[in-house]
Coordinates of N, CA and C in Angstrom, one line a residue:
D133 N -4.4 -28.8 12.4 CA -4.6 -27.8 11.4 C -4.5 -26.4 12.1
T134 N -3.9 -25.5 11.4 CA -3.7 -24.2 11.9 C -4.8 -23.3 11.4
P135 N -5.3 -22.4 12.3 CA -6.4 -21.5 11.9 C -5.8 -20.4 10.9
T136 N -6.7 -20.0 10.0 CA -6.3 -19.0 9.0 C -7.4 -17.9 9.1
Q137 N -7.0 -16.7 8.9 CA -7.9 -15.6 8.8 C -7.8 -14.9 7.4
L138 N -8.9 -14.8 6.7 CA -8.9 -14.2 5.4 C -9.5 -12.8 5.5
I139 N -8.8 -11.8 4.9 CA -9.4 -10.5 4.9 C -9.4 -10.0 3.4
K140 N -10.6 -9.5 3.0 CA -10.8 -9.0 1.6 C -10.6 -7.5 1.6
A141 N -9.9 -7.0 0.7 CA -9.7 -5.6 0.5 C -10.0 -5.2 -0.9
V142 N -10.9 -4.3 -1.1 CA -11.3 -3.8 -2.4 C -10.6 -2.4 -2.6
V143 N -9.9 -2.3 -3.7 CA -9.2 -1.0 -3.9 C -9.9 -0.3 -5.1
S144 N -9.8 1.0 -5.0 CA -10.6 1.8 -6.0 C -9.9 2.1 -7.3
T145 N -8.5 2.2 -7.2 CA -7.8 2.4 -8.5 C -6.6 1.5 -8.6
Q146 N -6.0 1.5 -9.8 CA -4.9 0.6 -10.0 C -3.7 1.1 -9.2
S147 N -3.5 2.4 -9.0 CA -2.3 2.9 -8.2 C -2.5 2.4 -6.8
T148 N -3.7 2.5 -6.3 CA -3.9 2.0 -4.9 C -3.6 0.5 -4.7
G149 N -3.9 -0.3 -5.8 CA -3.5 -1.7 -5.8 C -2.1 -1.9 -5.7
V150 N -1.3 -1.1 -6.5 CA 0.1 -1.3 -6.6 C 0.8 -0.9 -5.2
I151 N 0.3 0.2 -4.6 CA 0.8 0.6 -3.3 C 0.5 -0.5 -2.3
G152 N -0.7 -1.1 -2.3 CA -1.1 -2.1 -1.4 C -0.3 -3.4 -1.6
K153 N 0.0 -3.7 -2.8 CA 0.9 -4.9 -3.1 C 2.3 -4.7 -2.4
V154 N 2.8 -3.5 -2.6 CA 4.2 -3.2 -2.0 C 4.1 -3.3 -0.5
F155 N 3.1 -2.8 0.1 CA 2.9 -2.8 1.5 C 2.8 -4.2 2.0
L156 N 2.0 -5.0 1.3 CA 1.8 -6.4 1.8 C 3.0 -7.3 1.5
Q157 N 3.8 -6.9 0.5 CA 5.0 -7.6 0.3 C 6.0 -7.4 1.5
E158 N 6.0 -6.2 2.0 CA 6.8 -5.9 3.2 C 6.4 -6.7 4.4
F159 N 5.0 -6.8 4.5 CA 4.5 -7.7 5.6 C 5.0 -9.1 5.5
K160 N 5.0 -9.6 4.3 CA 5.4 -11.0 4.0 C 6.9 -11.1 4.3
D161 N 7.7 -10.1 3.9 CA 9.1 -10.2 4.1 C 9.5 -10.0 5.6
A162 N 8.7 -9.3 6.3 CA 9.0 -9.0 7.7 C 9.1 -10.2 8.6
R163 N 8.4 -11.3 8.1 CA 8.4 -12.5 8.9 C 9.9 -13.1 9.0
K164 N 10.7 -12.8 8.0 CA 12.1 -13.3 8.1 C 12.8 -12.7 9.3
A165 N 12.5 -11.4 9.6 CA 13.2 -10.7 10.7 C 12.5 -11.0 12.1
H166 N 11.2 -11.3 12.0 CA 10.4 -11.5 13.2 C 9.8 -12.9 13.2
Q167 N 10.4 -13.9 13.8 CA 9.9 -15.2 13.7 C 8.6 -15.5 14.5
Q168 N 8.3 -14.6 15.4 CA 7.0 -14.7 16.1 C 5.8 -14.3 15.4
A169 N 6.0 -13.6 14.2 CA 4.9 -13.1 13.4 C 4.2 -14.2 12.7
P170 N 2.9 -14.0 12.5 CA 2.2 -15.1 11.7 C 2.6 -15.0 10.2
Q171 N 2.4 -16.1 9.5 CA 2.7 -16.1 8.1 C 1.6 -15.3 7.4
V172 N 2.0 -14.5 6.5 CA 1.1 -13.6 5.7 C 1.2 -14.0 4.2
L173 N 0.1 -14.3 3.7 CA 0.0 -14.6 2.2 C -1.0 -13.6 1.6
F174 N -0.8 -13.2 0.4 CA -1.7 -12.3 -0.2 C -1.8 -12.6 -1.7
S175 N -3.0 -12.4 -2.2 CA -3.3 -12.6 -3.6 C -4.1 -11.4 -4.1
Y176 N -3.8 -11.0 -5.3 CA -4.4 -9.8 -5.9 C -5.0 -10.2 -7.2
G177 N -6.3 -10.0 -7.3 CA -7.0 -10.3 -8.6 C -7.6 -11.7 -8.7
E178 N -7.2 -12.6 -7.8 CA -7.7 -14.0 -7.8 C -8.0 -14.4 -6.4
K179 N -8.9 -15.4 -6.3 CA -9.3 -15.9 -5.0 C -8.1 -16.8 -4.4
P180 N -7.9 -16.7 -3.1 CA -6.9 -17.6 -2.5 C -7.4 -19.1 -2.6
R181 N -6.5 -19.9 -2.3 CA -6.7 -21.4 -2.4 C -7.9 -21.8 -1.5
E182 N -8.0 -21.2 -0.3 CA -9.0 -21.6 0.6 C -10.4 -21.2 0.1
L183 N -10.5 -20.3 -0.8 CA -11.9 -19.9 -1.3 C -12.1 -20.4 -2.8
Q184 N -11.3 -21.3 -3.3 CA -11.5 -21.7 -4.7 C -12.8 -22.4 -4.9
N185 N -13.3 -23.1 -4.0 CA -14.6 -23.9 -4.2 C -15.8 -23.1 -3.6
V186 N -15.6 -21.9 -3.1 CA -16.7 -21.2 -2.6 C -17.3 -20.3 -3.7
E187 N -18.6 -20.3 -3.8 CA -19.3 -19.5 -4.9 C -19.6 -18.1 -4.3
N188 N -19.9 -17.2 -5.2 CA -20.4 -15.8 -4.8 C -19.3 -15.0 -4.0
V189 N -18.1 -15.3 -4.3 CA -17.0 -14.5 -3.6 C -16.6 -13.5 -4.6
L190 N -16.6 -12.2 -4.2 CA -16.2 -11.1 -5.0 C -14.7 -11.2 -5.4
S191 N -14.4 -11.2 -6.7 CA -13.0 -11.3 -7.1 C -12.9 -10.5 -8.4
G192 N -11.7 -10.1 -8.7 CA -11.5 -9.3 -9.9 C -10.2 -8.5 -9.8
E193 N -10.0 -7.6 -10.7 CA -8.8 -6.9 -10.7 C -8.6 -6.0 -9.6
N194 N -9.7 -5.5 -9.0 CA -9.6 -4.5 -7.9 C -9.8 -5.1 -6.5
V195 N -9.7 -6.5 -6.4 CA -10.0 -7.2 -5.1 C -8.7 -7.9 -4.7
G196 N -8.3 -7.7 -3.5 CA -7.1 -8.5 -3.0 C -7.5 -9.2 -1.7
F197 N -6.8 -10.3 -1.4 CA -7.1 -11.1 -0.2 C -5.8 -11.2 0.6
V198 N -5.9 -11.1 1.9 CA -4.8 -11.2 2.8 C -5.1 -12.4 3.7
T199 N -4.2 -13.4 3.8 CA -4.4 -14.5 4.6 C -3.3 -14.5 5.7
F200 N -3.8 -14.6 6.9 CA -2.9 -14.8 8.1 C -3.0 -16.2 8.5
V201 N -1.9 -16.9 8.6 CA -1.8 -18.3 9.1 C -1.4 -18.2 10.6
L202 N -2.3 -18.5 11.5 CA -2.0 -18.4 12.9 C -1.4 -19.7 13.5
F203 N -0.5 -19.6 14.4 CA 0.1 -20.7 15.0 C -0.4 -20.8 16.5
P204 N -0.1 -21.9 17.1 CA -0.6 -22.1 18.5 C -0.2 -20.9 19.4
R205 N 1.0 -20.3 19.2 CA 1.4 -19.2 20.1 C 0.5 -18.0 19.9
H206 N -0.1 -17.9 18.8 CA -1.0 -16.7 18.6 C -2.4 -17.0 19.2
T207 N -2.8 -18.2 19.3 CA -4.1 -18.5 19.8 C -4.1 -19.0 21.3
H208 N -2.9 -19.0 21.9 CA -2.8 -19.3 23.3 C -3.6 -18.3 24.1
A209 N -4.1 -18.7 25.2 CA -5.0 -17.9 26.1 C -4.3 -16.5 26.4
A210 N -3.0 -16.5 26.6 CA -2.4 -15.2 27.0 C -2.3 -14.2 25.8
N211 N -2.3 -14.8 24.6 CA -2.1 -13.9 23.4 C -3.4 -13.8 22.6
R212 N -4.4 -14.6 22.8 CA -5.6 -14.6 22.0 C -6.3 -13.3 21.8
E213 N -6.5 -12.6 22.8 CA -7.2 -11.3 22.8 C -6.4 -10.3 21.9
N214 N -5.1 -10.2 22.1 CA -4.3 -9.3 21.3 C -4.3 -9.7 19.8
T215 N -4.2 -10.9 19.5 CA -4.3 -11.4 18.2 C -5.6 -11.1 17.5
I216 N -6.7 -11.3 18.2 CA -8.0 -11.0 17.6 C -8.1 -9.5 17.4
N217 N -7.7 -8.6 18.3 CA -7.7 -7.2 18.1 C -6.9 -6.7 16.9
L218 N -5.7 -7.3 16.8 CA -4.8 -6.9 15.7 C -5.4 -7.3 14.3
I219 N -6.0 -8.5 14.3 CA -6.5 -8.9 13.0 C -7.8 -8.1 12.6
H220 N -8.6 -7.8 13.6 CA -9.8 -7.0 13.3 C -9.4 -5.6 12.8
Q221 N -8.3 -5.1 13.3 CA -7.9 -3.7 12.9 C -7.1 -3.7 11.6
F222 N -6.7 -4.8 11.1 CA -5.7 -4.9 10.0 C -6.2 -4.2 8.7
R223 N -7.5 -4.4 8.4 CA -8.0 -3.8 7.1 C -8.0 -2.3 7.2
T224 N -8.4 -1.7 8.4 CA -8.3 -0.3 8.6 C -6.8 0.2 8.5
Y225 N -6.0 -0.6 9.2 CA -4.5 -0.3 9.2 C -4.0 -0.2 7.8
L226 N -4.3 -1.2 7.0 CA -3.9 -1.3 5.6 C -4.3 -0.1 4.8
H227 N -5.6 0.2 4.8 CA -6.2 1.4 4.1 C -5.6 2.7 4.5
Y228 N -5.4 2.8 5.8 CA -4.7 4.0 6.3 C -3.3 4.2 5.7
H229 N -2.5 3.2 5.7 CA -1.2 3.3 5.2 C -1.1 3.5 3.7
I230 N -2.1 2.9 3.0 CA -2.2 3.2 1.6 C -2.5 4.6 1.3
K231 N -3.4 5.2 2.0 CA -3.8 6.6 1.9 C -2.6 7.5 2.2
C232 N -1.9 7.2 3.3 CA -0.7 8.0 3.7 C 0.4 7.9 2.6
S233 N 0.6 6.8 2.1 CA 1.6 6.6 1.0 C 1.2 7.4 -0.2
K234 N -0.1 7.4 -0.6 CA -0.5 8.2 -1.7 C -0.4 9.7 -1.5
A235 N -0.7 10.1 -0.3 CA -0.5 11.5 0.1 C 0.9 11.9 0.0
Y236 N 1.8 11.1 0.5 CA 3.2 11.4 0.5 C 3.7 11.5 -1.0
L237 N 3.3 10.5 -1.8 CA 3.8 10.6 -3.2 C 3.2 11.8 -3.9
H238 N 2.0 12.2 -3.7 CA 1.4 13.4 -4.3 C 2.1 14.6 -3.8
Q239 N 2.5 14.7 -2.5 CA 3.2 15.8 -2.0 C 4.6 15.9 -2.7
R240 N 5.3 14.8 -2.9 CA 6.6 14.8 -3.5 C 6.4 15.2 -5.0
M241 N 5.4 14.8 -5.7 CA 5.2 15.2 -7.1 C 4.9 16.7 -7.2
R242 N 4.1 17.2 -6.3 CA 3.8 18.7 -6.3 C 5.1 19.4 -6.0
S243 N 5.9 19.0 -5.1 CA 7.2 19.6 -4.8 C 8.1 19.6 -6.0
K244 N 8.2 18.5 -6.7 CA 9.1 18.4 -7.9 C 8.6 19.3 -9.0
T245 N 7.2 19.3 -9.2 CA 6.6 20.1 -10.2 C 7.0 21.6 -10.0
S246 N 6.8 22.0 -8.7 CA 7.2 23.4 -8.3 C 8.6 23.7 -8.6
T247 N 9.5 22.8 -8.3 CA 10.9 23.0 -8.6 C 11.2 23.1 -10.1
F248 N 10.6 22.2 -10.9 CA 10.7 22.3 -12.3 C 10.2 23.6 -12.9
L249 N 9.1 24.1 -12.4 CA 8.5 25.3 -12.9 C 9.5 26.5 -12.6
K250 N 10.1 26.5 -11.4 CA 11.1 27.5 -11.1 C 12.3 27.5 -12.1
V251 N 12.7 26.3 -12.4 CA 13.8 26.2 -13.4 C 13.4 26.7 -14.7
L252 N 12.2 26.3 -15.2 CA 11.8 26.8 -16.5 C 11.6 28.3 -16.5
N253 N 11.1 28.9 -15.4 CA 10.9 30.4 -15.4 C 12.3 31.1 -15.4
R254 N 13.3 30.5 -14.8 CA 14.6 31.1 -14.9 C 15.3 31.0 -16.2
A255 N 14.8 30.0 -17.0 CA 15.4 29.8 -18.3 C 14.8 30.6 -19.4
K256 N 13.8 31.4 -19.1 CA 13.2 32.3 -20.1 C 14.2 33.3 -20.6
P257 N 14.3 33.5 -21.9 CA 15.3 34.5 -22.5 C 14.8 35.9 -22.1
E258 N 15.8 36.8 -22.0 CA 15.5 38.2 -21.7 C 15.0 38.8 -23.0
E259 N 14.2 39.8 -22.8 CA 13.7 40.5 -24.0 C 14.9 41.3 -24.6
D260 N 14.9 41.4 -26.0 CA 15.9 42.2 -26.6 C 15.6 43.7 -26.4
K261 N 16.7 44.4 -26.2 CA 16.5 45.9 -26.0 C 16.4 46.5 -27.4
K262 N 15.5 47.4 -27.5 CA 15.2 48.1 -28.7 C 16.4 49.1 -29.0
F263 N 16.8 49.0 -30.2 CA 17.9 49.9 -30.6 C 17.3 51.2 -31.1
V264 N 17.9 52.2 -30.7 CA 17.4 53.6 -31.0 C 18.3 54.1 -32.1
K265 N 17.7 54.6 -33.2 CA 18.4 55.1 -34.4 C 18.8 56.5 -34.1
R266 N 20.0 56.9 -34.4 CA 20.5 58.2 -34.2 C 20.7 58.8 -35.6
G267 N 20.2 60.0 -35.7 CA 20.5 60.8 -36.8 C 19.6 60.7 -38.0

C-alpha cells in the first residue's frame, strides 16, 4: 500500500476556488513531464474517496482536498525529510500562489480600465463654437 497525504484547503470566494482549481490542475498535469513527482489528485466541493466513511469532515462548495500519493522513492530515507517538508509547506504555497494570481488579475483589470477610460475621454465631442451675429 502506498502512503497518501490529504490536505484540506478552505477558500473564501468562488473566484479563489476557480484559481485554485486551475493551479491544482497544473500540478496534476505536471506529473506527465516529471515522472519523479508524486501523483496529485484533487476534489473540490466533495470529500475524496479516502474520507467517504469518515464523519464530521468539513465539506461543501468552498472546501477542496488535495491528495498526494507517495511512492517508495519519496519515503526512502534519503528523500523522506525533504518530502515531509514540502508536503507541510504545500498549503501555504497554494494559498500564496492563489493570492498572487488574484493580485496579478486585479492589476491587469485596473490597467485595462485605465486604458478604456483614456479612450473614452478622447472620444468626447468638442464643444460647438458660438456663432456671433454681425449687424
